[in-house]
């Protein structure tokens, strides 16, 4: 009878977004190295964060199977400002690259952005992207050749890609010793930008324009488009619901962490 009750309880608390035992072992030493006793385990906190990112659930609408929403938000906010989630993304990306027989630090980065609508409640860093006819923000990312997130900046949609590129590339400084080159599409054209990147960071910046005559898969450039498709499968990222751009950046990092953990198994 007791065993049946335990099994029923486990099934009731199960969600597809929950960490498996092996996935938790991968990240446990970074989040809870001392394995302190807590009223709510850090594993359950991470499960709740993955649930929010995947389903788009509001904080106060979290199922009662999880810890109280304000407890979960406390850890989210703490890890966001302390850079824990960004470090976790870097750590798992390195594991995946080594498993694929690559160096942890990539030598090539691919940059691109997508414009997403924001909610009517407002928030900072909002604008209108005339090219995409979208009022909101841009999710600006750099990925490696495996499509794994290297850097993300969320900013107003009215800022042109070529103007915002430096702020995104700045996030790579001192983090990737093997990085030599960044490639982009025609939206970043201009010799001034390439010269500034070369002068400031020592990296080559190559623009690969699209073929205007017919559709053609552009070598390497398609990888970042695939990464956006992975991220868009998370409802929290379909629109930008966050008040602060930094919160949006953390949500994107959480989504990529879950994607990478699923690939590790």
CSV table of C-alpha atoms in Angstrom, one decimal:
chain,number,residue,atom,x,y,z
A,1,UNK,CA,0.0,0.0,0.0
A,2,UNK,CA,2.8,2.5,1.0
A,3,UNK,CA,4.8,1.6,-2.2
A,4,UNK,CA,1.7,2.2,-4.3
A,5,UNK,CA,1.1,5.6,-2.7
A,6,UNK,CA,4.8,6.6,-3.4
A,7,UNK,CA,4.4,5.5,-7.0
A,8,UNK,CA,1.2,7.5,-7.4
A,9,UNK,CA,2.9,10.6,-5.8
A,10,UNK,CA,5.8,10.3,-8.2
A,11,UNK,CA,3.5,10.1,-11.2
A,12,UNK,CA,1.5,13.1,-9.9
A,13,UNK,CA,4.6,15.2,-9.6
A,14,UNK,CA,6.0,14.2,-13.0
A,15,UNK,CA,6.3,16.7,-15.9
A,16,UNK,CA,8.0,16.1,-19.2
A,17,UNK,CA,10.3,19.1,-18.5
A,18,UNK,CA,11.6,17.6,-15.2
A,19,UNK,CA,15.2,16.7,-14.9
A,20,UNK,CA,16.2,13.1,-15.1
A,21,UNK,CA,18.5,11.7,-12.5
A,22,UNK,CA,21.5,11.8,-14.8
A,23,UNK,CA,20.7,15.3,-15.9
A,24,UNK,CA,20.6,16.5,-12.3
A,25,UNK,CA,23.9,14.8,-11.6
A,26,UNK,CA,25.5,16.9,-14.4
A,27,UNK,CA,24.4,20.3,-12.9
A,28,UNK,CA,24.1,19.4,-9.2
A,29,UNK,CA,27.8,20.2,-8.4
A,30,UNK,CA,27.4,23.7,-9.8
A,31,UNK,CA,24.1,24.6,-8.2
A,32,UNK,CA,24.5,22.7,-4.9
A,33,UNK,CA,28.1,21.7,-4.3
A,34,UNK,CA,27.6,21.3,-0.5
A,35,UNK,CA,24.3,19.4,-0.9
A,36,UNK,CA,22.7,21.4,1.9
A,37,UNK,CA,19.3,20.3,3.3
A,38,UNK,CA,16.6,22.7,2.2
A,39,UNK,CA,12.8,22.8,2.5
A,40,UNK,CA,12.6,22.8,-1.3
A,41,UNK,CA,15.3,21.0,-3.2
A,42,UNK,CA,17.2,22.9,-5.9
A,43,UNK,CA,16.3,20.2,-8.3
A,44,UNK,CA,12.6,21.0,-7.9
A,45,UNK,CA,13.5,24.7,-8.4
A,46,UNK,CA,15.2,24.0,-11.7
A,47,UNK,CA,12.2,21.7,-12.7
A,48,UNK,CA,9.9,24.7,-12.1
A,49,UNK,CA,12.1,27.0,-14.2
A,50,UNK,CA,12.1,24.6,-17.1
A,51,UNK,CA,8.3,24.3,-16.8
A,52,UNK,CA,7.9,28.0,-17.0
A,53,UNK,CA,10.2,28.4,-20.1
A,54,UNK,CA,8.6,25.5,-22.0
A,55,UNK,CA,4.9,26.2,-21.2
A,56,UNK,CA,5.0,30.0,-20.9
A,57,UNK,CA,3.3,29.7,-17.5
A,58,UNK,CA,3.0,32.8,-15.3
A,59,UNK,CA,5.0,32.7,-12.1
A,60,UNK,CA,1.8,32.8,-9.9
A,61,UNK,CA,0.1,30.1,-12.0
A,62,UNK,CA,2.7,27.4,-11.3
A,63,UNK,CA,1.2,24.1,-10.3
A,64,UNK,CA,1.2,23.4,-6.6
A,65,UNK,CA,3.4,20.4,-7.2
A,66,UNK,CA,6.3,22.8,-7.3
A,67,UNK,CA,7.6,25.0,-4.5
A,68,UNK,CA,5.8,28.4,-3.9
A,69,UNK,CA,6.2,30.7,-6.9
A,70,UNK,CA,8.0,33.4,-4.8
A,71,UNK,CA,10.6,30.8,-3.7
A,72,UNK,CA,11.2,29.8,-7.3
A,73,UNK,CA,11.4,33.5,-8.4
A,74,UNK,CA,13.9,34.2,-5.6
A,75,UNK,CA,16.3,31.6,-6.9
A,76,UNK,CA,15.7,32.7,-10.5
A,77,UNK,CA,16.5,36.3,-9.6
A,78,UNK,CA,19.5,35.3,-7.5
A,79,UNK,CA,21.0,33.0,-10.2
A,80,UNK,CA,20.3,35.7,-12.9
A,81,UNK,CA,22.2,38.5,-11.2
A,82,UNK,CA,25.0,36.2,-10.0
A,83,UNK,CA,25.6,34.8,-13.5
A,84,UNK,CA,25.0,31.3,-12.4
A,85,UNK,CA,22.7,30.4,-15.2
A,86,UNK,CA,25.1,31.8,-17.8
A,87,UNK,CA,28.0,29.8,-16.3
A,88,UNK,CA,25.8,26.7,-16.3
A,89,UNK,CA,25.1,27.2,-20.1
A,90,UNK,CA,28.9,27.6,-20.7
A,91,UNK,CA,29.7,24.5,-18.7
A,92,UNK,CA,27.2,22.2,-20.4
A,93,UNK,CA,28.1,23.6,-23.9
A,94,UNK,CA,31.7,22.6,-23.1
A,95,UNK,CA,30.6,19.1,-22.1
A,96,UNK,CA,28.7,18.6,-25.4
A,97,UNK,CA,31.6,19.9,-27.5
A,98,UNK,CA,34.1,17.6,-25.8
A,99,UNK,CA,31.7,14.7,-26.3
A,100,UNK,CA,31.5,15.5,-30.0
A,101,UNK,CA,35.4,15.4,-30.1
A,102,UNK,CA,35.8,19.2,-30.3
A,103,UNK,CA,37.6,21.8,-28.1
A,104,UNK,CA,35.5,23.3,-25.4
A,105,UNK,CA,36.2,26.8,-26.8
A,106,UNK,CA,34.9,27.2,-30.4
A,107,UNK,CA,37.0,28.9,-33.1
A,108,UNK,CA,34.0,30.2,-35.1
A,109,UNK,CA,30.8,32.1,-34.0
A,110,UNK,CA,27.7,32.8,-36.0
A,111,UNK,CA,25.6,35.9,-35.2
A,112,UNK,CA,22.0,36.8,-36.0
A,113,UNK,CA,18.9,38.3,-34.4
A,114,UNK,CA,15.1,37.9,-34.5
A,115,UNK,CA,12.4,40.4,-33.6
A,116,UNK,CA,9.7,39.4,-31.2
A,117,UNK,CA,6.6,41.2,-30.0
A,118,UNK,CA,6.4,42.4,-26.4
A,119,UNK,CA,3.3,42.6,-24.3
A,120,UNK,CA,1.3,45.8,-23.9
A,121,UNK,CA,2.3,46.2,-20.2
A,122,UNK,CA,5.5,47.9,-21.3
A,123,UNK,CA,8.9,47.4,-19.9
A,124,UNK,CA,12.3,48.9,-20.9
A,125,UNK,CA,14.0,48.5,-24.3
A,126,UNK,CA,11.1,48.4,-26.6
A,127,UNK,CA,10.9,49.7,-30.2
A,128,UNK,CA,9.7,49.2,-33.7
A,129,UNK,CA,11.4,47.1,-36.3
A,130,UNK,CA,10.3,48.5,-39.6
A,131,UNK,CA,11.8,45.7,-41.7
A,132,UNK,CA,9.9,43.0,-39.8
A,133,UNK,CA,7.0,45.2,-38.9
A,134,UNK,CA,7.3,44.2,-35.3
A,135,UNK,CA,7.0,46.3,-32.2
A,136,UNK,CA,9.1,44.8,-29.4
A,137,UNK,CA,12.6,43.6,-28.9
A,138,UNK,CA,15.3,41.7,-30.7
A,139,UNK,CA,16.8,38.5,-29.4
A,140,UNK,CA,20.4,38.8,-30.6
A,141,UNK,CA,22.5,35.6,-30.3
A,142,UNK,CA,25.9,34.1,-31.2
A,143,UNK,CA,26.2,30.3,-31.5
A,144,UNK,CA,29.0,27.9,-32.4
A,145,UNK,CA,29.0,25.5,-35.3
A,146,UNK,CA,26.9,23.0,-33.2
A,147,UNK,CA,24.2,25.7,-32.8
A,148,UNK,CA,24.9,26.0,-29.1
A,149,UNK,CA,24.5,29.4,-27.4
A,150,UNK,CA,27.7,31.5,-26.8
A,151,UNK,CA,26.2,34.9,-26.1
A,152,UNK,CA,22.8,36.6,-26.0
A,153,UNK,CA,21.8,40.3,-25.8
A,154,UNK,CA,18.1,41.4,-25.8
A,155,UNK,CA,17.6,45.0,-26.9
A,156,UNK,CA,15.0,47.3,-28.6
A,157,UNK,CA,13.8,46.1,-32.0
A,158,UNK,CA,14.4,49.5,-33.5
A,159,UNK,CA,18.2,49.2,-33.2
A,160,UNK,CA,19.7,47.9,-36.4
A,161,UNK,CA,21.7,44.6,-36.3
A,162,UNK,CA,24.9,46.3,-37.4
A,163,UNK,CA,24.6,48.9,-34.6
A,164,UNK,CA,23.9,46.3,-31.9
A,165,UNK,CA,26.5,43.7,-33.0
A,166,UNK,CA,29.3,45.1,-31.0
A,167,UNK,CA,27.4,44.9,-27.7
A,168,UNK,CA,26.7,41.2,-28.4
A,169,UNK,CA,30.2,40.4,-29.5
A,170,UNK,CA,31.5,42.2,-26.4
A,171,UNK,CA,30.0,39.3,-24.4
A,172,UNK,CA,32.5,37.0,-25.9
A,173,UNK,CA,35.6,38.8,-24.7
A,174,UNK,CA,38.0,36.8,-22.5
A,175,UNK,CA,35.6,33.7,-22.6
A,176,UNK,CA,36.7,32.0,-25.8
A,177,UNK,CA,40.5,31.8,-26.3
A,178,UNK,CA,40.3,29.9,-29.6
A,179,UNK,CA,37.8,32.2,-31.2
A,180,UNK,CA,39.1,33.5,-34.5
A,181,UNK,CA,36.1,34.4,-36.7
A,182,UNK,CA,32.5,35.5,-36.6
A,183,UNK,CA,30.2,35.2,-39.6
A,184,UNK,CA,26.9,37.1,-40.3
A,185,UNK,CA,24.3,37.8,-43.0
A,186,UNK,CA,23.9,40.8,-45.2
A,187,UNK,CA,22.2,42.8,-42.4
A,188,UNK,CA,25.7,43.4,-40.8
A,189,UNK,CA,27.4,44.6,-44.0
A,190,UNK,CA,29.8,47.5,-43.7
A,191,UNK,CA,33.6,47.6,-43.6
A,192,UNK,CA,33.5,49.9,-40.6
A,193,UNK,CA,31.9,47.2,-38.4
A,194,UNK,CA,34.4,44.6,-39.5
A,195,UNK,CA,37.3,46.9,-38.9
A,196,UNK,CA,36.1,47.9,-35.5
A,197,UNK,CA,35.7,44.2,-34.5
A,198,UNK,CA,39.2,43.4,-35.7
A,199,UNK,CA,40.6,46.4,-33.9
A,200,UNK,CA,38.8,45.8,-30.6
A,201,UNK,CA,38.8,42.0,-30.4
A,202,UNK,CA,41.3,40.8,-33.0
A,203,UNK,CA,38.6,38.6,-34.7
A,204,UNK,CA,37.7,38.4,-38.3
A,205,UNK,CA,34.1,39.4,-39.2
A,206,UNK,CA,32.8,38.0,-42.5
A,207,UNK,CA,29.4,38.8,-44.0
A,208,UNK,CA,27.9,36.1,-46.2
A,209,UNK,CA,25.1,37.7,-48.3
A,210,UNK,CA,22.0,35.8,-49.4
A,211,UNK,CA,21.5,34.8,-53.0
A,212,UNK,CA,18.8,37.2,-54.3
A,213,UNK,CA,18.1,35.1,-57.5
A,214,UNK,CA,17.1,31.8,-55.8
A,215,UNK,CA,16.9,30.2,-52.4
A,216,UNK,CA,20.1,28.6,-51.4
A,217,UNK,CA,21.3,27.1,-48.1
A,218,UNK,CA,24.2,29.3,-47.0
A,219,UNK,CA,27.1,27.3,-45.5
A,220,UNK,CA,27.3,27.7,-41.7
A,221,UNK,CA,24.7,30.6,-41.7
A,222,UNK,CA,21.8,28.1,-41.5
A,223,UNK,CA,23.0,26.9,-38.1
A,224,UNK,CA,21.9,30.0,-36.2
A,225,UNK,CA,18.5,29.8,-37.9
A,226,UNK,CA,18.2,26.3,-36.6
A,227,UNK,CA,19.1,27.5,-33.1
A,228,UNK,CA,16.3,30.0,-33.2
A,229,UNK,CA,13.9,27.2,-34.2
A,230,UNK,CA,15.0,25.3,-31.2
A,231,UNK,CA,14.4,28.3,-28.9
A,232,UNK,CA,11.0,29.1,-30.5
A,233,UNK,CA,9.7,25.7,-29.4
A,234,UNK,CA,9.5,27.2,-25.9
A,235,UNK,CA,6.3,29.2,-25.4
A,236,UNK,CA,7.9,31.7,-23.0
A,237,UNK,CA,10.1,32.8,-25.9
A,238,UNK,CA,7.4,33.0,-28.5
A,239,UNK,CA,6.8,36.6,-27.4
A,240,UNK,CA,8.9,38.7,-25.0
A,241,UNK,CA,6.8,38.8,-21.8
A,242,UNK,CA,9.6,40.1,-19.5
A,243,UNK,CA,9.8,43.6,-18.0
A,244,UNK,CA,13.6,43.7,-18.1
A,245,UNK,CA,15.8,42.6,-21.1
A,246,UNK,CA,18.2,40.8,-18.8
A,247,UNK,CA,15.3,38.5,-17.7
A,248,UNK,CA,14.7,37.7,-21.3
A,249,UNK,CA,18.3,36.8,-21.8
A,250,UNK,CA,18.2,34.5,-18.8
A,251,UNK,CA,15.1,32.8,-20.1
A,252,UNK,CA,16.9,32.1,-23.4
A,253,UNK,CA,19.8,30.7,-21.5
A,254,UNK,CA,17.5,28.4,-19.5
A,255,UNK,CA,15.9,27.2,-22.7
A,256,UNK,CA,19.3,26.4,-24.3
A,257,UNK,CA,20.4,24.6,-21.1
A,258,UNK,CA,17.4,22.3,-21.3
A,259,UNK,CA,18.0,21.6,-25.0
A,260,UNK,CA,21.6,20.7,-24.2
A,261,UNK,CA,20.8,18.5,-21.3
A,262,UNK,CA,18.4,16.6,-23.5
A,263,UNK,CA,21.2,16.1,-26.0
A,264,UNK,CA,23.6,14.9,-23.3
A,265,UNK,CA,21.5,11.8,-22.6
